[in-house]
CSV table of C-alpha atoms in Angstrom, one decimal:
chain,number,residue,atom,x,y,z
S,28,MET,CA,12.2,-6.7,15.4
S,29,PRO,CA,9.9,-7.0,12.5
S,30,ALA,CA,6.7,-5.0,12.0
S,31,PRO,CA,4.1,-5.9,14.6
S,32,LEU,CA,1.3,-8.1,13.1
S,33,LEU,CA,-1.8,-9.8,14.5
S,34,HIS,CA,-1.6,-13.5,13.5
S,35,VAL,CA,-4.9,-15.1,12.7
S,36,ASP,CA,-5.3,-18.8,12.4
S,37,ILE,CA,-8.2,-19.6,10.1
S,38,PRO,CA,-8.4,-23.3,9.3
S,39,ALA,CA,-9.6,-24.0,5.8
S,40,ASN,CA,-9.5,-26.7,3.2
S,41,LEU,CA,-8.6,-26.0,-0.4
S,42,PRO,CA,-11.8,-25.7,-2.3
S,43,SER,CA,-12.1,-27.5,-5.6
S,44,GLN,CA,-13.9,-24.5,-7.1
S,45,ALA,CA,-14.6,-20.9,-6.4
S,46,ASP,CA,-16.3,-18.0,-8.2
S,47,VAL,CA,-13.2,-15.9,-7.6
S,48,VAL,CA,-9.7,-16.6,-6.3
S,49,VAL,CA,-7.9,-13.7,-4.9
S,50,ILE,CA,-4.1,-14.0,-4.9
S,51,GLY,CA,-2.5,-12.1,-2.1
S,52,ALA,CA,-3.9,-11.3,1.4
S,53,GLY,CA,-2.8,-7.7,2.0
S,54,ILE,CA,-5.2,-4.9,2.5
S,55,VAL,CA,-6.3,-4.8,-1.1
S,56,GLY,CA,-6.7,-8.6,-1.5
S,57,THR,CA,-8.6,-9.0,1.8
S,58,SER,CA,-10.9,-6.1,1.1
S,59,ALA,CA,-11.7,-7.3,-2.4
S,60,ALA,CA,-12.4,-10.8,-1.1
S,61,PHE,CA,-14.6,-9.5,1.7
S,62,PHE,CA,-16.7,-7.3,-0.7
S,63,LEU,CA,-17.1,-10.2,-3.1
S,64,ALA,CA,-18.3,-12.5,-0.3
S,65,GLU,CA,-20.7,-9.8,0.8
S,66,ARG,CA,-22.3,-10.1,-2.6
S,67,GLY,CA,-22.8,-13.8,-2.2
S,68,LEU,CA,-19.9,-15.1,-4.3
S,69,LYS,CA,-17.8,-18.1,-3.3
S,70,VAL,CA,-14.3,-16.7,-2.7
S,71,ALA,CA,-10.9,-18.3,-2.0
S,72,LEU,CA,-8.2,-16.0,-0.7
S,73,VAL,CA,-4.7,-17.6,-1.1
S,74,GLU,CA,-1.6,-16.2,0.5
S,75,LYS,CA,2.0,-17.6,0.3
S,76,GLY,CA,2.8,-16.4,3.8
S,77,ARG,CA,0.7,-14.8,6.5
S,78,VAL,CA,-2.2,-12.4,6.0
S,79,GLY,CA,-1.0,-8.8,6.0
S,80,ALA,CA,2.6,-9.8,6.6
S,81,GLU,CA,4.2,-7.7,3.9
S,82,GLN,CA,3.6,-4.0,3.1
S,83,SER,CA,0.1,-4.0,4.5
S,84,SER,CA,1.6,-4.2,8.0
S,85,ARG,CA,4.7,-2.1,7.4
S,86,ASN,CA,3.2,1.2,6.3
S,87,TRP,CA,2.3,4.4,8.3
S,88,GLY,CA,-1.4,3.6,8.5
S,89,TRP,CA,-2.6,6.9,7.0
S,90,CYS,CA,-6.0,7.0,5.4
S,91,ARG,CA,-5.9,10.4,3.7
S,92,GLN,CA,-7.4,12.5,1.0
S,93,GLN,CA,-5.1,15.4,1.6
S,94,ASN,CA,-2.6,16.0,-1.2
S,95,ARG,CA,-3.8,13.0,-3.2
S,96,ASP,CA,-3.3,13.0,-6.9
S,97,ALA,CA,-6.5,13.9,-8.8
S,98,ARG,CA,-6.7,10.4,-10.2
S,99,GLU,CA,-6.7,8.9,-6.7
S,100,LEU,CA,-8.8,11.4,-4.8
S,101,PRO,CA,-12.2,9.9,-5.6
S,102,MET,CA,-11.1,6.5,-4.4
S,103,SER,CA,-9.5,8.0,-1.3
S,104,THR,CA,-12.8,9.7,-0.4
S,105,LYS,CA,-14.8,6.5,-0.9
S,106,SER,CA,-12.3,4.5,1.1
S,107,LEU,CA,-12.8,6.6,4.2
S,108,ALA,CA,-16.5,5.6,4.3
S,109,LEU,CA,-15.6,2.0,3.5
S,110,TRP,CA,-13.1,1.8,6.4
S,111,GLU,CA,-16.1,2.6,8.6
S,112,HIS,CA,-18.2,0.0,6.8
S,113,LEU,CA,-15.6,-2.7,7.2
S,114,SER,CA,-15.3,-2.0,10.9
S,115,ALA,CA,-19.0,-2.3,11.4
S,116,ALA,CA,-19.5,-5.3,9.1
S,117,THR,CA,-16.7,-7.3,10.7
S,118,GLY,CA,-17.5,-6.2,14.2
S,119,GLN,CA,-13.8,-5.7,14.8
S,120,ASP,CA,-11.7,-2.7,15.8
S,121,LEU,CA,-9.5,-2.1,12.7
S,122,GLY,CA,-8.0,1.0,14.4
S,123,PHE,CA,-9.7,3.4,12.0
S,124,ARG,CA,-10.2,6.9,13.4
S,125,ARG,CA,-10.9,10.2,11.7
S,126,CYS,CA,-8.4,11.9,13.9
S,127,GLY,CA,-7.4,14.4,11.2
S,128,LEU,CA,-4.0,14.8,9.6
S,129,LEU,CA,-1.7,17.7,10.3
S,130,TYR,CA,0.9,19.0,7.9
S,131,LEU,CA,3.4,21.7,9.1
S,132,SER,CA,6.1,23.6,7.1
S,133,ASN,CA,8.4,26.5,7.1
S,134,ASP,CA,8.8,26.3,3.3
S,135,GLN,CA,6.6,28.9,1.7
S,136,ALA,CA,6.5,27.1,-1.7
S,137,GLU,CA,5.3,23.9,0.0
S,138,ILE,CA,2.7,25.8,2.0
S,139,GLU,CA,1.4,27.5,-1.2
S,140,GLY,CA,1.2,24.1,-2.9
S,141,TRP,CA,-0.9,22.7,-0.1
S,142,ALA,CA,-3.2,25.7,-0.2
S,143,ASN,CA,-3.6,25.3,-3.9
S,144,TRP,CA,-4.6,21.6,-3.4
S,145,CYS,CA,-7.1,22.7,-0.8
S,146,ARG,CA,-8.8,25.0,-3.3
S,147,PHE,CA,-8.8,22.3,-5.9
S,148,ALA,CA,-10.2,19.7,-3.5
S,149,ARG,CA,-12.9,22.0,-2.2
S,150,ASP,CA,-14.5,21.9,-5.7
S,151,LEU,CA,-14.8,18.1,-5.2
S,152,GLY,CA,-16.4,18.4,-1.8
S,153,VAL,CA,-13.2,17.7,0.2
S,154,ILE,CA,-12.5,20.1,3.0
S,155,SER,CA,-9.0,20.8,4.3
S,156,HIS,CA,-8.0,23.9,6.1
S,157,PRO,CA,-4.9,25.9,5.3
S,158,LEU,CA,-3.3,27.1,8.5
S,159,THR,CA,-1.8,30.5,9.3
S,160,ALA,CA,1.5,30.7,11.0
S,161,GLU,CA,-0.3,31.3,14.3
S,162,GLU,CA,-2.7,28.3,13.8
S,163,ALA,CA,0.1,26.0,12.6
S,164,SER,CA,2.3,26.8,15.6
S,165,ALA,CA,-0.7,26.2,18.0
S,166,ARG,CA,-1.5,22.9,16.4
S,167,GLY,CA,2.2,21.9,16.4
S,168,ALA,CA,2.8,23.0,20.0
S,169,ALA,CA,4.2,19.6,20.8
S,170,THR,CA,7.2,20.4,18.6
S,171,GLY,CA,8.1,23.6,20.6
S,172,LYS,CA,8.7,25.3,17.3
S,173,THR,CA,7.0,28.2,15.4
S,174,TRP,CA,5.8,27.3,11.9
S,175,LYS,CA,5.1,29.5,8.9
S,176,GLY,CA,2.0,27.5,7.9
S,177,GLY,CA,0.4,24.2,7.2
S,178,VAL,CA,-2.8,22.4,6.5
S,179,PHE,CA,-5.2,20.3,8.6
S,180,SER,CA,-7.6,17.7,7.0
S,181,PRO,CA,-10.2,17.0,9.7
S,182,SER,CA,-12.0,14.1,8.0
S,183,ASP,CA,-8.8,12.1,7.3
S,184,GLY,CA,-7.5,9.6,9.7
S,185,ILE,CA,-5.5,6.5,10.5
S,186,ALA,CA,-6.1,2.7,10.8
S,187,ASP,CA,-4.0,0.0,12.4
S,188,PRO,CA,-1.7,-1.9,9.9
S,189,GLU,CA,-1.1,-4.5,12.6
S,190,ARG,CA,-4.8,-5.5,12.7
S,191,ALA,CA,-6.6,-4.4,9.6
S,192,ALA,CA,-5.9,-7.0,7.0
S,193,PRO,CA,-6.0,-10.0,9.4
S,194,LEU,CA,-9.3,-9.0,10.9
S,195,ILE,CA,-10.9,-8.4,7.5
S,196,ALA,CA,-9.7,-11.9,6.5
S,197,ARG,CA,-11.4,-13.2,9.7
S,198,GLY,CA,-14.6,-11.5,8.6
S,199,LEU,CA,-14.3,-13.1,5.2
S,200,ALA,CA,-14.1,-16.5,6.8
S,201,GLU,CA,-17.2,-15.8,8.8
S,202,ARG,CA,-19.0,-15.2,5.5
S,203,GLY,CA,-18.0,-18.5,4.1
S,204,GLY,CA,-14.8,-17.5,2.3
S,205,ALA,CA,-11.8,-19.8,2.3
S,206,VAL,CA,-8.6,-18.1,3.7
S,207,LEU,CA,-5.6,-20.2,2.9
S,208,GLN,CA,-2.3,-19.1,4.5
S,209,TYR,CA,1.0,-20.6,3.5
S,210,CYS,CA,-0.6,-21.6,0.2
S,211,ALA,CA,1.3,-20.0,-2.7
S,212,ALA,CA,-0.4,-19.5,-6.0
S,213,ARG,CA,2.1,-20.9,-8.5
S,214,GLY,CA,0.2,-19.9,-11.6
S,215,LEU,CA,-2.9,-20.1,-13.7
S,216,GLU,CA,-4.7,-22.8,-15.6
S,217,LEU,CA,-5.9,-21.5,-18.9
S,218,GLU,CA,-8.5,-22.8,-21.3
S,219,GLY,CA,-8.8,-21.0,-24.7
S,220,GLY,CA,-6.4,-18.4,-23.4
S,221,ARG,CA,-8.6,-17.3,-20.4
S,222,VAL,CA,-8.5,-18.2,-16.7
S,223,ALA,CA,-9.9,-21.6,-15.9
S,224,GLY,CA,-8.2,-22.1,-12.5
S,225,VAL,CA,-5.5,-21.1,-10.1
S,226,ILE,CA,-2.7,-23.6,-9.4
S,227,THR,CA,-1.5,-23.5,-5.8
S,228,GLU,CA,1.1,-25.5,-4.0
S,229,ARG,CA,-1.8,-27.6,-2.5
S,230,GLY,CA,-3.7,-28.2,-5.7
S,231,THR,CA,-5.8,-26.4,-8.3
S,232,ILE,CA,-8.9,-24.3,-7.6
S,233,ARG,CA,-11.2,-24.1,-10.6
S,234,THR,CA,-12.4,-20.6,-11.3
S,235,ARG,CA,-13.1,-18.2,-14.1
S,236,VAL,CA,-11.8,-15.1,-12.3
S,237,ALA,CA,-8.4,-14.6,-10.6
S,238,VAL,CA,-7.6,-11.3,-8.8
S,239,LEU,CA,-3.8,-10.7,-8.6
S,240,ALA,CA,-3.3,-8.5,-5.5
S,241,ALA,CA,0.3,-9.8,-5.0
S,242,GLY,CA,2.0,-6.5,-4.2
S,243,ALA,CA,5.7,-6.5,-5.1
S,244,TRP,CA,5.4,-10.0,-6.6
S,245,ALA,CA,2.8,-9.1,-9.2
S,246,SER,CA,4.9,-8.1,-12.1
S,247,SER,CA,7.0,-11.3,-12.0
S,248,PHE,CA,3.7,-13.4,-11.9
S,249,CYS,CA,2.4,-11.4,-14.8
S,250,ARG,CA,5.5,-12.1,-16.8
S,251,GLN,CA,4.7,-15.8,-16.7
S,252,TYR,CA,1.7,-15.1,-19.0
S,253,GLY,CA,3.1,-12.5,-21.3
S,254,VAL,CA,1.5,-9.6,-19.4
S,255,ARG,CA,3.8,-6.6,-19.4
S,256,PHE,CA,3.4,-4.8,-16.1
S,257,PRO,CA,6.1,-2.2,-15.3
S,258,GLN,CA,6.7,-2.3,-11.6
S,259,ALA,CA,9.6,-1.4,-9.4
S,260,SER,CA,10.0,-1.5,-5.7
S,261,ILE,CA,11.8,0.7,-3.3
S,262,ARG,CA,12.9,-0.3,0.3
S,263,SER,CA,11.7,2.0,3.0
S,264,SER,CA,12.6,1.7,6.7
S,265,ILE,CA,10.7,3.0,9.7
S,266,LEU,CA,10.7,2.6,13.5
S,267,SER,CA,8.3,2.6,16.4
S,268,VAL,CA,8.7,4.1,19.9
S,269,ALA,CA,6.9,3.4,23.1
S,270,GLU,CA,4.4,5.6,24.8
S,271,GLY,CA,5.9,8.4,26.9
S,272,ALA,CA,5.8,11.6,24.9
S,273,ALA,CA,2.9,13.9,24.0
S,274,LEU,CA,2.9,13.4,20.2
S,275,PRO,CA,0.1,14.1,17.7
S,276,ASP,CA,-1.9,11.2,16.3
S,277,ALA,CA,-0.7,12.0,12.7
S,278,LEU,CA,1.8,14.7,11.8
S,279,HIS,CA,3.9,15.3,8.7
S,280,THR,CA,6.9,17.6,8.5
S,281,ALA,CA,9.8,17.6,6.1
S,282,GLU,CA,12.0,16.5,8.9
S,283,VAL,CA,10.0,13.5,10.2
S,284,SER,CA,6.4,12.2,10.2
S,285,VAL,CA,4.7,10.7,13.2
S,286,THR,CA,1.7,8.3,13.5
S,287,ARG,CA,0.0,6.8,16.5
S,288,ARG,CA,0.1,3.0,16.3
S,289,GLY,CA,-1.1,0.8,19.1
S,290,ARG,CA,0.4,1.9,22.3
S,291,GLY,CA,3.1,3.9,20.7
S,292,HIS,CA,4.1,5.9,17.6
S,293,THR,CA,5.8,5.2,14.3
S,294,LEU,CA,8.5,7.6,13.0
S,295,ALA,CA,9.5,7.9,9.3
S,296,ILE,CA,11.0,10.3,6.9
S,297,SER,CA,8.6,10.9,4.1
S,298,GLY,CA,9.7,9.5,0.7
S,299,ARG,CA,13.1,8.4,1.9
S,300,ALA,CA,14.0,5.0,0.5
S,301,ARG,CA,16.7,2.8,-1.1
S,302,VAL,CA,16.6,1.5,-4.6
S,303,ASP,CA,17.9,-2.0,-4.6
S,304,VAL,CA,19.1,-3.3,-8.0
S,305,THR,CA,17.0,-6.1,-9.5
S,306,PRO,CA,16.7,-7.6,-13.0
S,307,GLN,CA,13.2,-6.2,-13.3
S,308,GLN,CA,14.3,-2.7,-12.4
S,309,MET,CA,16.8,-2.9,-15.3
S,310,ARG,CA,14.1,-4.2,-17.6
S,311,PHE,CA,11.8,-1.3,-16.8
S,312,ALA,CA,14.4,1.4,-16.2
S,313,THR,CA,13.2,3.6,-19.1
S,314,SER,CA,9.6,3.5,-17.9
S,315,PHE,CA,10.7,4.7,-14.4
S,316,LEU,CA,12.9,7.5,-15.4
S,317,PRO,CA,10.2,10.2,-14.8
S,318,MET,CA,9.4,8.7,-11.4
S,319,PHE,CA,13.0,8.4,-10.2
S,320,PHE,CA,13.9,11.8,-11.5
S,321,LYS,CA,11.0,13.4,-9.6
S,322,ARG,CA,12.0,11.7,-6.4
S,323,ARG,CA,15.8,12.0,-6.9
S,324,ARG,CA,16.3,14.0,-3.7
S,325,SER,CA,14.8,11.3,-1.5
S,326,LEU,CA,15.9,8.1,-3.1
S,327,ALA,CA,19.3,6.6,-2.6
S,328,PRO,CA,21.1,3.7,-4.2
S,329,GLY,CA,20.6,0.4,-2.4
S,330,GLY,CA,22.4,-2.9,-2.4
S,331,LEU,CA,21.8,-6.5,-3.3
S,332,GLU,CA,18.8,-7.0,-1.0
S,333,GLY,CA,16.4,-7.0,-3.9
S,334,LEU,CA,18.3,-9.8,-5.7
S,335,ARG,CA,18.3,-11.9,-2.5
S,336,SER,CA,14.5,-11.3,-2.0
S,337,GLY,CA,13.7,-12.6,-5.5
S,338,HIS,CA,10.4,-10.7,-6.0
S,339,GLU,CA,11.6,-8.9,-9.1
S,340,SER,CA,13.1,-11.9,-10.9
S,341,LEU,CA,12.8,-12.3,-14.7
S,342,ALA,CA,12.9,-16.1,-14.2
S,343,ARG,CA,10.1,-18.3,-15.5
S,344,TRP,CA,9.1,-21.1,-13.1
S,345,ALA,CA,7.4,-24.5,-13.5
S,346,LEU,CA,4.1,-25.1,-11.8
S,347,ASP,CA,4.9,-28.6,-10.5
S,348,ARG,CA,7.7,-27.6,-8.1
S,349,PRO,CA,8.3,-24.8,-5.6
S,350,THR,CA,8.5,-21.3,-6.9
S,351,PRO,CA,10.3,-18.2,-5.8
S,352,MET,CA,7.2,-17.2,-3.7
S,353,GLU,CA,7.7,-20.4,-1.6
S,354,ALA,CA,11.4,-19.8,-1.2
S,355,ARG,CA,10.6,-16.3,0.3
S,356,ARG,CA,7.2,-16.6,2.0
S,357,ILE,CA,7.3,-13.1,3.5
S,358,LEU,CA,9.4,-10.2,2.2
S,359,ASP,CA,11.2,-9.0,5.2
S,360,PRO,CA,14.1,-6.9,3.8
S,361,LYS,CA,17.1,-5.7,5.7
S,362,VAL,CA,16.5,-2.5,7.7
S,363,ASP,CA,18.5,0.6,6.6
S,364,ARG,CA,20.2,1.4,9.9
S,365,VAL,CA,21.5,4.7,8.6
S,366,GLN,CA,18.0,5.8,7.8
S,367,ILE,CA,16.7,4.6,11.2
S,368,ALA,CA,19.4,6.5,13.0
S,369,GLU,CA,18.7,9.6,11.0
S,370,THR,CA,14.9,9.3,11.6
S,371,LEU,CA,15.4,9.0,15.3
S,372,ARG,CA,17.8,11.9,15.5
S,373,ARG,CA,15.4,14.1,13.6
S,374,ALA,CA,12.4,13.0,15.7
S,375,ARG,CA,14.2,13.7,19.0
S,376,ALA,CA,15.3,17.1,17.7
S,377,LEU,CA,11.7,17.9,16.8
S,378,PHE,CA,10.2,16.4,19.9
S,379,PRO,CA,12.5,16.8,22.9
S,380,GLY,CA,10.1,14.6,24.9
S,381,LEU,CA,11.3,11.6,22.9
S,382,ALA,CA,14.8,11.8,24.3
S,383,ASP,CA,14.2,9.0,26.9
S,384,VAL,CA,11.5,7.1,25.1
S,385,PRO,CA,12.8,3.7,23.9
S,386,VAL,CA,12.6,2.3,20.4
S,387,THR,CA,10.4,-0.8,20.4
S,388,ALA,CA,11.0,-2.0,16.8
S,389,SER,CA,12.3,-1.1,13.4
S,390,TRP,CA,11.5,-2.7,10.0
S,391,ALA,CA,11.7,-2.3,6.3
S,392,GLY,CA,9.3,-3.1,3.5
S,393,TYR,CA,9.2,-3.0,-0.3
S,394,ILE,CA,6.8,-0.4,-1.7
S,395,ASP,CA,5.8,-1.5,-5.2
S,396,SER,CA,5.3,1.4,-7.6
S,397,THR,CA,4.1,2.0,-11.1
S,398,PRO,CA,5.7,4.5,-13.5
S,399,ASP,CA,3.1,7.1,-12.8
S,400,GLY,CA,2.5,6.4,-9.1
S,401,VAL,CA,-1.1,5.3,-9.6
S,402,PRO,CA,-2.2,1.7,-9.0
S,403,ALA,CA,-3.1,-0.7,-11.8
S,404,ILE,CA,-6.6,-2.1,-11.4
S,405,GLY,CA,-8.3,-3.9,-14.2
S,406,GLU,CA,-8.6,-7.0,-16.4
S,407,THR,CA,-5.6,-7.8,-18.5
S,408,ALA,CA,-6.0,-7.9,-22.2
S,409,GLU,CA,-3.6,-10.8,-22.6
S,410,VAL,CA,-5.4,-13.1,-20.1
S,411,PRO,CA,-9.2,-12.6,-19.9
S,412,GLY,CA,-10.3,-13.3,-16.4
S,413,LEU,CA,-7.1,-12.1,-14.8
S,414,ILE,CA,-7.8,-8.8,-12.9
S,415,LEU,CA,-4.6,-7.0,-11.8
S,416,ALA,CA,-4.6,-5.0,-8.6
S,417,ALA,CA,-1.1,-3.9,-7.8
S,418,GLY,CA,1.4,-1.1,-7.9
S,419,PHE,CA,-0.2,1.0,-5.2
S,420,SER,CA,3.0,3.1,-4.8
S,421,GLY,CA,2.8,3.6,-1.1
S,422,HIS,CA,-0.8,4.5,-1.1
S,423,GLY,CA,-2.4,1.1,-0.9
S,424,PHE,CA,-3.3,0.9,2.8
S,425,GLY,CA,-5.4,4.0,2.9
S,426,ILE,CA,-7.2,3.3,-0.4
S,427,GLY,CA,-7.3,-0.5,0.0
S,428,PRO,CA,-11.0,-0.6,0.8
S,429,GLY,CA,-11.9,1.5,-2.2
S,430,ALA,CA,-9.7,-0.6,-4.5
S,431,GLY,CA,-11.3,-3.8,-3.1
S,432,HIS,CA,-14.8,-2.4,-3.7
S,433,LEU,CA,-13.8,-1.4,-7.3
S,434,ILE,CA,-12.5,-4.9,-7.9
S,435,ALA,CA,-15.8,-6.4,-6.7
S,436,ASP,CA,-17.6,-4.0,-9.0
S,437,LEU,CA,-15.6,-5.1,-12.0
S,438,VAL,CA,-16.1,-8.8,-11.2
S,439,THR,CA,-19.8,-8.5,-10.7
S,440,ASP,CA,-20.5,-6.0,-13.5
S,441,ALA,CA,-21.9,-3.5,-11.0
S,442,ARG,CA,-21.7,0.2,-11.4
S,443,PRO,CA,-18.1,1.1,-10.4
S,444,ILE,CA,-17.7,3.0,-7.2
S,445,VAL,CA,-15.2,5.3,-9.0
S,446,ASP,CA,-14.3,5.8,-12.6
S,447,PRO,CA,-12.0,2.8,-13.4
S,448,VAL,CA,-10.4,4.2,-16.5
S,449,PRO,CA,-7.5,6.1,-14.7
S,450,TYR,CA,-6.4,2.8,-13.1
S,451,HIS,CA,-6.6,0.5,-16.1
S,452,PRO,CA,-3.3,-1.3,-16.9
S,453,ALA,CA,-3.6,-0.5,-20.6
S,454,ARG,CA,-2.2,3.0,-19.8
S,455,PHE,CA,1.3,1.7,-19.4
S,456,ALA,CA,1.6,1.4,-23.1
S,457,ARG,CA,2.0,5.2,-23.0
S,458,SER,CA,4.8,7.4,-21.5
S,459,ALA,CA,4.5,8.6,-17.9
S,460,TRP,CA,6.4,11.8,-18.6
S,461,GLY,CA,4.4,14.7,-17.0
S,462,LYS,CA,1.9,12.3,-15.4
S,463,VAL,CA,3.8,11.2,-12.2
S,464,ALA,CA,1.6,11.5,-9.1
S,465,GLU,CA,2.5,13.7,-6.2
S,466,PHE,CA,3.4,11.8,-3.0
């Protein structure tokens, strides 16, 4: 079964003009569109498939500050408050709760690394508590194991990937925004080298600003306009189980990570993924050497799934006929059954209460990454008016609201909610050696 997703039907006609067109209706695109509409702009949100159907519904649902890279931490902190704002402003239950995130370990080096992060974060006003062996074992009582240590971040939490993006999109529509599902953006109309419109399969929307929040498709889209955006995707597989065992709301261990979702839990092995060969990965291989070297113990060779999906193609497409995005409306890659079996084995070893709890679903998704593991957010130099917002490297769900707010700030020339410089795409002209984010 695929990842659970709330389907929202939001009838809308293609507008002839908009102040901003947002391409891609994941958590980043829907959040950006919502915040723009809140500021009184006329917004069109176009999505080749369904709202939230790709990685925004296939992730863990964690909204965390804990262990964030220093470049992402300010946005993570802002995003927690924005999750609360979006819930209140839409009047919808996005599943956001500050339940706290628990990390447990028997690796002394890992424990010391977490403690060092807590000291660093405390200077920035973020409170996370290193746990003694006694405290860790008490908080991890559901595992039936003793632990050397851990960390608990009480203000962090989770939201529901099944509901969040669709319900934010519904809130956008209630504020006058056009939400256009099954409406692929084929390309841009340019005048004098800058954005003058977005060409969709249904027609052209005149606009001076296009936000490209297209996830794993973003780099191929950029290539059509000479914008070099190094991006590579990895295929991660997770599963969900029914209720029936006393599991924590959100727990990370080296063996397996657990998150409450709906009426059950999701199970995953942190960082474990397949690298499927694609033409684009070959093109950007040198740029990603630091990233792949750092994660070499958790990444494994994949197969031809990436070639079949077509999201990392080097092809150039015409705008008057169907594009690769229309051929593959929703990226729904093949599940890694070996990884699913290993995840379930580990989870049942860690939580004996899971022995008789049935698996309800399993799915895979493509996590689009940048060479340094930090998202690209900013206007491209090659095409004025095109704002890139992609490459969230597995962190996009939790920081999606902050990214959306920053995009709205950039579009409206407002004071940025966070310093935009660390996210600007211009940094990819430099090497990523020594700058790869921690995960």
